[in-house]
């Protein structure tokens, strides 16, 4: 596949829990090793527990670059564990997300909870609004995001979401295929330019 997207860093959204099936961590570790192999730096929310810990430790152990952005309120070890790699402390969640988005050329959502959902949806909304034009992928481990994929199809069928936009969100259960598609799929180009990231 021809690479159309120049990627230096990938921002990964994921949970601070491991989930109830070992496959979530196992597939995450495959992704982490492949990211390091391709010399992609990891931008993430800091901490070393759960799926978040698996991806950060996996990238670092494979010789890759890791940068964690974490609010000071979440930095105590009992909350997030010890952040891997370079650490940037910020005052609030909005600043955290803005730095994560601006430091990355692509985004991947792994299984996670409410925070992961919020980050993913804000990221794809920013694409829709023209705040950025960067590829967004979902690693659908163990069918975790099947209901979300179904919801997107329903949203398109019901006339609330354009099919071109929904189809620009890359979904794969295979981490290597997902990275290949992030490299080779042109990101969604919004006809809008409503806001800058600092105004969102």
mmCIF file of C-alpha atoms in Angstrom:
data_model
loop_
_atom_site.group_PDB
_atom_site.id
_atom_site.type_symbol
_atom_site.label_atom_id
_atom_site.label_comp_id
_atom_site.label_asym_id
_atom_site.label_seq_id
_atom_site.Cartn_x
_atom_site.Cartn_y
_atom_site.Cartn_z
ATOM 1 C CA UNK A 1 0.000 0.000 0.000
ATOM 2 C CA UNK A 2 1.168 3.504 -0.811
ATOM 3 C CA UNK A 3 1.672 5.723 2.215
ATOM 4 C CA UNK A 4 -0.305 8.937 1.845
ATOM 5 C CA UNK A 5 -0.140 10.089 5.479
ATOM 6 C CA UNK A 6 3.120 11.190 7.081
ATOM 7 C CA UNK A 7 2.931 9.852 10.622
ATOM 8 C CA UNK A 8 5.469 10.536 13.354
ATOM 9 C CA UNK A 9 3.292 10.067 16.419
ATOM 10 C CA UNK A 10 0.059 8.194 17.046
ATOM 11 C CA UNK A 11 -2.270 9.204 19.850
ATOM 12 C CA UNK A 12 -3.861 6.160 21.461
ATOM 13 C CA UNK A 13 -7.057 6.365 23.511
ATOM 14 C CA UNK A 14 -7.624 3.402 25.823
ATOM 15 C CA UNK A 15 -8.761 2.226 29.208
ATOM 16 C CA UNK A 16 -6.994 2.165 32.549
ATOM 17 C CA UNK A 17 -8.478 -1.298 33.111
ATOM 18 C CA UNK A 18 -7.435 -4.549 31.436
ATOM 19 C CA UNK A 19 -10.948 -5.808 30.781
ATOM 20 C CA UNK A 20 -12.117 -9.327 31.575
ATOM 21 C CA UNK A 21 -10.407 -11.118 28.679
ATOM 22 C CA UNK A 22 -6.641 -11.450 28.202
ATOM 23 C CA UNK A 23 -7.025 -10.828 24.476
ATOM 24 C CA UNK A 24 -7.415 -7.075 25.058
ATOM 25 C CA UNK A 25 -3.878 -6.798 26.427
ATOM 26 C CA UNK A 26 -2.454 -9.389 24.035
ATOM 27 C CA UNK A 27 -3.597 -7.598 20.886
ATOM 28 C CA UNK A 28 -2.606 -4.237 22.376
ATOM 29 C CA UNK A 29 0.931 -5.553 22.853
ATOM 30 C CA UNK A 30 1.060 -6.570 19.180
ATOM 31 C CA UNK A 31 0.037 -3.041 18.220
ATOM 32 C CA UNK A 32 2.667 -1.539 20.519
ATOM 33 C CA UNK A 33 5.496 -3.619 19.059
ATOM 34 C CA UNK A 34 4.423 -2.790 15.510
ATOM 35 C CA UNK A 35 4.268 0.929 16.310
ATOM 36 C CA UNK A 36 7.818 0.843 17.637
ATOM 37 C CA UNK A 37 8.956 -1.214 14.627
ATOM 38 C CA UNK A 38 7.595 1.487 12.306
ATOM 39 C CA UNK A 39 9.222 4.204 14.431
ATOM 40 C CA UNK A 40 5.915 5.721 15.476
ATOM 41 C CA UNK A 41 5.982 7.541 18.779
ATOM 42 C CA UNK A 42 3.135 6.975 21.222
ATOM 43 C CA UNK A 43 1.160 9.903 22.621
ATOM 44 C CA UNK A 44 -1.206 8.797 25.367
ATOM 45 C CA UNK A 45 -2.937 9.854 28.556
ATOM 46 C CA UNK A 46 -0.208 8.782 30.980
ATOM 47 C CA UNK A 47 -0.190 6.028 33.565
ATOM 48 C CA UNK A 48 0.870 2.393 33.331
ATOM 49 C CA UNK A 49 -2.183 0.430 34.387
ATOM 50 C CA UNK A 50 -4.718 -1.476 32.305
ATOM 51 C CA UNK A 51 -4.678 -1.324 28.508
ATOM 52 C CA UNK A 52 -3.009 2.070 28.866
ATOM 53 C CA UNK A 53 -0.095 0.417 30.609
ATOM 54 C CA UNK A 54 0.087 -2.384 28.051
ATOM 55 C CA UNK A 55 0.471 -0.021 25.103
ATOM 56 C CA UNK A 56 2.946 2.332 26.796
ATOM 57 C CA UNK A 57 5.135 -0.416 28.214
ATOM 58 C CA UNK A 58 4.939 -2.337 24.943
ATOM 59 C CA UNK A 59 6.137 0.608 22.858
ATOM 60 C CA UNK A 60 8.913 1.476 25.299
ATOM 61 C CA UNK A 61 10.093 -2.133 25.694
ATOM 62 C CA UNK A 62 10.337 -2.387 21.898
ATOM 63 C CA UNK A 63 12.549 0.709 21.775
ATOM 64 C CA UNK A 64 9.862 3.213 20.778
ATOM 65 C CA UNK A 65 9.150 6.748 21.950
ATOM 66 C CA UNK A 66 6.478 7.325 24.589
ATOM 67 C CA UNK A 67 4.993 10.616 25.758
ATOM 68 C CA UNK A 68 2.311 10.736 28.428
ATOM 69 C CA UNK A 69 0.084 13.761 29.011
ATOM 70 C CA UNK A 70 -1.548 13.660 32.411
ATOM 71 C CA UNK A 71 -3.421 16.128 34.640
ATOM 72 C CA UNK A 72 -1.748 16.743 37.973
ATOM 73 C CA UNK A 73 -4.901 15.621 39.757
ATOM 74 C CA UNK A 74 -4.539 12.128 38.215
ATOM 75 C CA UNK A 75 -0.789 11.839 38.663
ATOM 76 C CA UNK A 76 -0.598 10.187 42.123
ATOM 77 C CA UNK A 77 0.660 6.627 41.805
ATOM 78 C CA UNK A 78 -2.413 5.182 43.449
ATOM 79 C CA UNK A 79 -4.557 6.592 40.613
ATOM 80 C CA UNK A 80 -2.527 6.115 37.445
ATOM 81 C CA UNK A 81 0.603 4.184 38.288
ATOM 82 C CA UNK A 82 4.006 5.463 37.157
ATOM 83 C CA UNK A 83 3.790 7.127 33.749
ATOM 84 C CA UNK A 84 6.085 5.567 31.138
ATOM 85 C CA UNK A 85 8.526 7.641 29.066
ATOM 86 C CA UNK A 86 8.410 11.418 28.800
ATOM 87 C CA UNK A 87 5.769 12.996 31.042
ATOM 88 C CA UNK A 88 3.966 16.291 30.578
ATOM 89 C CA UNK A 89 1.854 17.463 33.516
ATOM 90 C CA UNK A 90 -1.086 19.774 32.790
ATOM 91 C CA UNK A 91 -3.700 21.542 34.866
ATOM 92 C CA UNK A 92 -6.898 20.245 33.276
ATOM 93 C CA UNK A 93 -8.414 17.669 30.950
ATOM 94 C CA UNK A 94 -8.991 20.090 28.085
ATOM 95 C CA UNK A 95 -5.303 21.046 27.964
ATOM 96 C CA UNK A 96 -4.403 17.378 28.107
ATOM 97 C CA UNK A 97 -6.528 16.535 25.075
ATOM 98 C CA UNK A 98 -5.402 19.579 23.090
ATOM 99 C CA UNK A 99 -1.737 18.634 23.518
ATOM 100 C CA UNK A 100 -2.468 14.997 22.647
ATOM 101 C CA UNK A 101 -4.335 15.993 19.479
ATOM 102 C CA UNK A 102 -1.796 18.596 18.343
ATOM 103 C CA UNK A 103 1.186 16.289 18.972
ATOM 104 C CA UNK A 104 -0.151 13.445 16.803
ATOM 105 C CA UNK A 105 -0.678 12.761 13.120
ATOM 106 C CA UNK A 106 -3.077 9.835 13.619
ATOM 107 C CA UNK A 107 -5.362 8.407 16.304
ATOM 108 C CA UNK A 108 -6.303 4.921 17.480
ATOM 109 C CA UNK A 109 -9.000 3.949 19.963
ATOM 110 C CA UNK A 110 -8.488 0.712 21.867
ATOM 111 C CA UNK A 111 -11.058 -0.802 24.232
ATOM 112 C CA UNK A 112 -11.801 1.450 27.171
ATOM 113 C CA UNK A 113 -14.543 3.114 29.143
ATOM 114 C CA UNK A 114 -16.249 6.486 29.209
ATOM 115 C CA UNK A 115 -13.045 8.496 28.945
ATOM 116 C CA UNK A 116 -12.007 6.563 25.848
ATOM 117 C CA UNK A 117 -15.422 7.049 24.257
ATOM 118 C CA UNK A 118 -15.338 10.781 24.976
ATOM 119 C CA UNK A 119 -11.841 11.204 23.524
ATOM 120 C CA UNK A 120 -12.694 9.207 20.406
ATOM 121 C CA UNK A 121 -15.902 11.080 19.699
ATOM 122 C CA UNK A 122 -14.326 14.472 20.289
ATOM 123 C CA UNK A 123 -11.489 13.536 17.936
ATOM 124 C CA UNK A 124 -13.795 12.466 15.104
ATOM 125 C CA UNK A 125 -16.000 15.506 15.723
ATOM 126 C CA UNK A 126 -12.948 17.743 15.298
ATOM 127 C CA UNK A 127 -12.393 16.032 11.926
ATOM 128 C CA UNK A 128 -15.994 16.753 10.967
ATOM 129 C CA UNK A 129 -15.667 20.403 11.982
ATOM 130 C CA UNK A 130 -12.396 20.855 10.112
ATOM 131 C CA UNK A 131 -10.362 21.534 13.260
ATOM 132 C CA UNK A 132 -7.969 18.853 12.037
ATOM 133 C CA UNK A 133 -7.770 16.419 9.151
ATOM 134 C CA UNK A 134 -6.024 13.337 10.478
ATOM 135 C CA UNK A 135 -6.777 9.614 10.145
ATOM 136 C CA UNK A 136 -8.736 8.019 12.992
ATOM 137 C CA UNK A 137 -8.761 4.271 13.586
ATOM 138 C CA UNK A 138 -10.507 1.869 15.932
ATOM 139 C CA UNK A 139 -8.833 -1.393 16.915
ATOM 140 C CA UNK A 140 -11.876 -3.597 17.335
ATOM 141 C CA UNK A 141 -10.423 -6.216 19.658
ATOM 142 C CA UNK A 142 -12.730 -9.137 20.400
ATOM 143 C CA UNK A 143 -15.644 -7.354 18.745
ATOM 144 C CA UNK A 144 -15.602 -4.700 21.459
ATOM 145 C CA UNK A 145 -16.638 -1.908 19.110
ATOM 146 C CA UNK A 146 -19.206 -3.874 17.094
ATOM 147 C CA UNK A 147 -22.105 -1.950 18.734
ATOM 148 C CA UNK A 148 -20.431 1.359 17.839
ATOM 149 C CA UNK A 149 -19.969 0.278 14.228
ATOM 150 C CA UNK A 150 -23.653 -0.691 14.152
ATOM 151 C CA UNK A 151 -24.618 2.690 15.638
ATOM 152 C CA UNK A 152 -22.644 4.535 12.966
ATOM 153 C CA UNK A 153 -24.445 2.561 10.257
ATOM 154 C CA UNK A 154 -27.783 3.382 11.873
ATOM 155 C CA UNK A 155 -26.829 7.071 12.060
ATOM 156 C CA UNK A 156 -26.012 7.088 8.345
ATOM 157 C CA UNK A 157 -29.177 5.183 7.448
ATOM 158 C CA UNK A 158 -31.276 7.564 9.523
ATOM 159 C CA UNK A 159 -29.817 10.624 7.804
ATOM 160 C CA UNK A 160 -27.885 12.082 10.746
ATOM 161 C CA UNK A 161 -24.333 11.298 9.577
ATOM 162 C CA UNK A 162 -22.872 11.497 6.067
ATOM 163 C CA UNK A 163 -21.685 8.149 4.761
ATOM 164 C CA UNK A 164 -18.379 9.615 3.529
ATOM 165 C CA UNK A 165 -17.610 10.819 7.021
ATOM 166 C CA UNK A 166 -18.622 7.581 8.738
ATOM 167 C CA UNK A 167 -16.596 5.543 6.244
ATOM 168 C CA UNK A 168 -13.503 7.654 6.950
ATOM 169 C CA UNK A 169 -13.289 6.094 10.431
ATOM 170 C CA UNK A 170 -10.994 3.101 9.971
ATOM 171 C CA UNK A 171 -12.049 -0.040 11.822
ATOM 172 C CA UNK A 172 -10.067 -3.286 11.984
ATOM 173 C CA UNK A 173 -9.597 -6.166 14.398
ATOM 174 C CA UNK A 174 -5.995 -6.624 13.222
ATOM 175 C CA UNK A 175 -3.393 -4.117 14.499
ATOM 176 C CA UNK A 176 -1.087 -4.449 11.498
ATOM 177 C CA UNK A 177 -3.938 -3.964 9.039
ATOM 178 C CA UNK A 178 -5.120 -0.970 11.041
ATOM 179 C CA UNK A 179 -1.694 0.700 10.876
ATOM 180 C CA UNK A 180 -1.463 -0.026 7.156
ATOM 181 C CA UNK A 181 -4.824 1.640 6.590
ATOM 182 C CA UNK A 182 -3.907 4.633 8.761
ATOM 183 C CA UNK A 183 -0.866 5.102 6.538
ATOM 184 C CA UNK A 184 -2.651 4.666 3.226
ATOM 185 C CA UNK A 185 -6.183 6.059 3.688
ATOM 186 C CA UNK A 186 -6.662 9.779 2.977
ATOM 187 C CA UNK A 187 -8.264 11.440 6.001
ATOM 188 C CA UNK A 188 -11.675 13.060 5.834
ATOM 189 C CA UNK A 189 -11.550 16.566 4.394
ATOM 190 C CA UNK A 190 -14.252 18.702 5.947
ATOM 191 C CA UNK A 191 -15.817 21.509 3.922
ATOM 192 C CA UNK A 192 -16.064 23.416 7.195
ATOM 193 C CA UNK A 193 -13.511 25.419 9.129
ATOM 194 C CA UNK A 194 -15.476 26.502 12.141
ATOM 195 C CA UNK A 195 -12.915 26.563 14.925
ATOM 196 C CA UNK A 196 -9.276 26.184 15.839
ATOM 197 C CA UNK A 197 -8.280 23.658 18.482
ATOM 198 C CA UNK A 198 -7.835 26.422 21.050
ATOM 199 C CA UNK A 199 -11.442 27.527 20.497
ATOM 200 C CA UNK A 200 -13.024 24.051 20.718
#
